[in-house]
GROMACS .gro file of C-alpha atoms in nm:
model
  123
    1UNK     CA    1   0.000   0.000   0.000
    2UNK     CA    2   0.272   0.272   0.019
    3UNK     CA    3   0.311   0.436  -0.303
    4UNK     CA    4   0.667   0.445  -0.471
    5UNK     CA    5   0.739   0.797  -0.558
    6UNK     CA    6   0.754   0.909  -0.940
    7UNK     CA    7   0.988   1.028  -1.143
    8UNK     CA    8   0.894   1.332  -1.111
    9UNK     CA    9   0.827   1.408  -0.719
   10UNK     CA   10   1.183   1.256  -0.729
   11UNK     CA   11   1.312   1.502  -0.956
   12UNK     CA   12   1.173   1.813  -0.825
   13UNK     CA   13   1.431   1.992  -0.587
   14UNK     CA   14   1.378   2.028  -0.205
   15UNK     CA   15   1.374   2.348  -0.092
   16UNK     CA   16   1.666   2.538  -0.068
   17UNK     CA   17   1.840   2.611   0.285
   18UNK     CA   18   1.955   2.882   0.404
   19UNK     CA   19   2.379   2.957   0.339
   20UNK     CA   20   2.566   2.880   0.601
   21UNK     CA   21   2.670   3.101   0.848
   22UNK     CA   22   3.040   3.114   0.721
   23UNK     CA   23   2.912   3.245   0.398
   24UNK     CA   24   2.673   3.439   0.477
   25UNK     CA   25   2.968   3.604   0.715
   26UNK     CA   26   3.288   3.608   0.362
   27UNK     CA   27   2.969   3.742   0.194
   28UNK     CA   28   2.945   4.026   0.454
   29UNK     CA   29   3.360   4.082   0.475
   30UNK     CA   30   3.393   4.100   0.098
   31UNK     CA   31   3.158   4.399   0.075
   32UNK     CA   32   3.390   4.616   0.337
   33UNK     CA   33   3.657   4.722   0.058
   34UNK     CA   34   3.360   4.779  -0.201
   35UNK     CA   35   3.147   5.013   0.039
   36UNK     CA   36   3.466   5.210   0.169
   37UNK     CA   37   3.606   5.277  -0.155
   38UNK     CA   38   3.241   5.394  -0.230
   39UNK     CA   39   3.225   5.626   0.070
   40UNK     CA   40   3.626   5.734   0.067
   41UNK     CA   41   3.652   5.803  -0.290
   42UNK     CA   42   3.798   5.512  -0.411
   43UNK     CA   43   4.081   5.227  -0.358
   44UNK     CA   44   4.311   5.490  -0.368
   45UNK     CA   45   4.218   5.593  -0.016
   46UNK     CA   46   4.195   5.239   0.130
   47UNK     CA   47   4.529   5.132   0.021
   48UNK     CA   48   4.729   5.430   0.133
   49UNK     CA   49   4.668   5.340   0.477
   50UNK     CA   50   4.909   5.017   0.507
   51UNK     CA   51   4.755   4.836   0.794
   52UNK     CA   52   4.380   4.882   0.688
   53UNK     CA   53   4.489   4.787   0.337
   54UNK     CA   54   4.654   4.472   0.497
   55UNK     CA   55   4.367   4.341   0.688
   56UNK     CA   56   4.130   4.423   0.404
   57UNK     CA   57   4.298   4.212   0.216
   58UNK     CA   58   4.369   3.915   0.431
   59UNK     CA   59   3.969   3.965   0.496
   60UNK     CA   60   3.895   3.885   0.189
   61UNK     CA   61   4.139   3.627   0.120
   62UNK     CA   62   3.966   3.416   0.419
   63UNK     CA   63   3.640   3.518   0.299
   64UNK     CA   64   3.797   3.371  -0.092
   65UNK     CA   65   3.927   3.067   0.056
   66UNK     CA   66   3.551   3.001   0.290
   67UNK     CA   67   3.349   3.049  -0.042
   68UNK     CA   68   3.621   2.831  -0.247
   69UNK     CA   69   3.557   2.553   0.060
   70UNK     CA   70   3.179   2.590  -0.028
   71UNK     CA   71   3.158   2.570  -0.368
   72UNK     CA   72   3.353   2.276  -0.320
   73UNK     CA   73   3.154   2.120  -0.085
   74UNK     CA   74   2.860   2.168  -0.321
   75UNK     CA   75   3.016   2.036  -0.632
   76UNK     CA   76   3.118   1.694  -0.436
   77UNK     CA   77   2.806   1.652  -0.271
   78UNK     CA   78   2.691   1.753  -0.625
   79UNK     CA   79   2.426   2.018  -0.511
   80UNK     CA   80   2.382   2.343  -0.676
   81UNK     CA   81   2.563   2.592  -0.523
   82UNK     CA   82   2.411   2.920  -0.366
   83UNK     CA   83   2.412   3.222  -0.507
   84UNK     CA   84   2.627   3.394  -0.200
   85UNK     CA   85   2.920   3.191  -0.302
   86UNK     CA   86   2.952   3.354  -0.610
   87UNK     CA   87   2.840   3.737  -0.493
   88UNK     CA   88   3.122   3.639  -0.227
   89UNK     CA   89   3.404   3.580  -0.532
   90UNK     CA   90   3.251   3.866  -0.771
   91UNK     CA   91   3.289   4.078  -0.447
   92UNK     CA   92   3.631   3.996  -0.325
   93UNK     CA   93   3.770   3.975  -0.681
   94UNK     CA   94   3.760   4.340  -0.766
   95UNK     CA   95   3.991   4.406  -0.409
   96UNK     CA   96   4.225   4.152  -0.465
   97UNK     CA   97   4.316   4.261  -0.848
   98UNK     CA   98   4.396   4.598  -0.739
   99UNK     CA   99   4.627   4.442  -0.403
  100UNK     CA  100   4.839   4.273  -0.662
  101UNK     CA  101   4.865   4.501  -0.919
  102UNK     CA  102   5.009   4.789  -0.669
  103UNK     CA  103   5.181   4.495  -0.501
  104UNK     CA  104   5.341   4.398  -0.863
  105UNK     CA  105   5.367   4.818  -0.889
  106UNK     CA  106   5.580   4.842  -0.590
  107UNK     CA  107   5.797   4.544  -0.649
  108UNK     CA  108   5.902   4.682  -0.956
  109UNK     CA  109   6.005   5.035  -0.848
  110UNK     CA  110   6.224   4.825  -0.621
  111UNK     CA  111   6.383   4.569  -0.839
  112UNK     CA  112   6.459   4.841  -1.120
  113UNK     CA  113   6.527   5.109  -0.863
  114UNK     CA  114   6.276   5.361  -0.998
  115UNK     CA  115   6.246   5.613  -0.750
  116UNK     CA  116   6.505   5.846  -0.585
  117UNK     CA  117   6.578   5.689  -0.278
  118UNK     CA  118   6.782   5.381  -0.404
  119UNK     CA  119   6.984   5.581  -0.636
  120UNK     CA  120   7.248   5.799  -0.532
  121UNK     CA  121   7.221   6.193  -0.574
  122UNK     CA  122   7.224   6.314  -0.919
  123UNK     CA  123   7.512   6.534  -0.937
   0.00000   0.00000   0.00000
């Protein structure tokens, strides 16, 4: 008498759960560089000021690596993944690019000794 369920009531997807609270949390840390360059006038501003451009950034490197965890937890358990784990990448992408291209920026004025205070005095 109990009734073997169909193709598709087997097929139609559960309802989705809520993120969890990790992500919901990398979503929330990889919006911090976004909103202050929006109310400081750009990255400009954030990255002139060492130490909050180093936490920023290793803020949304942990927020990266929780959403990379995620999305890989989804793909194994083969699940579709939520939606905050790619607002959290999009987010923290933007942040990142600009860390290593002044990072790259700054390396190079060392290396090739572009500024004045690695060379001697110009006579």
């Amino acid at each position: 008498m109990t009734e073997e369920p169909t193709t598709v009531a087997a097929a139609r997807p559960t309802e989705t759960q809520a993120p969890p609270l990790e992500l919901m949390v990398a979503a929330g840390i990889t919006a911090i560089p976004q909103v202050g360059a929006f109310l400081f006038g750009g990255y400009g501003h954030l990255i002139a000021i060492l130490p909050v451009a180093l936490a920023l950034t290793l803020a949304d490197i942990a927020a990266v690596v929780v959403a990379a965890m995620q999305l890989r937890a989804d793909r194994h358990a083969r699940r579709p993944t939520h939606w905050l784990v790619w607002i959290t990448l999009a987010l923290a992408a933007p942040w990142i690019l600009y860390v290593l291209y002044i990072g790259v920026i700054a390396l190079m004025v060392q290396i090739f000794c572009i500024n004045q205070t690695c060379r001697g005095p110009i006579r």
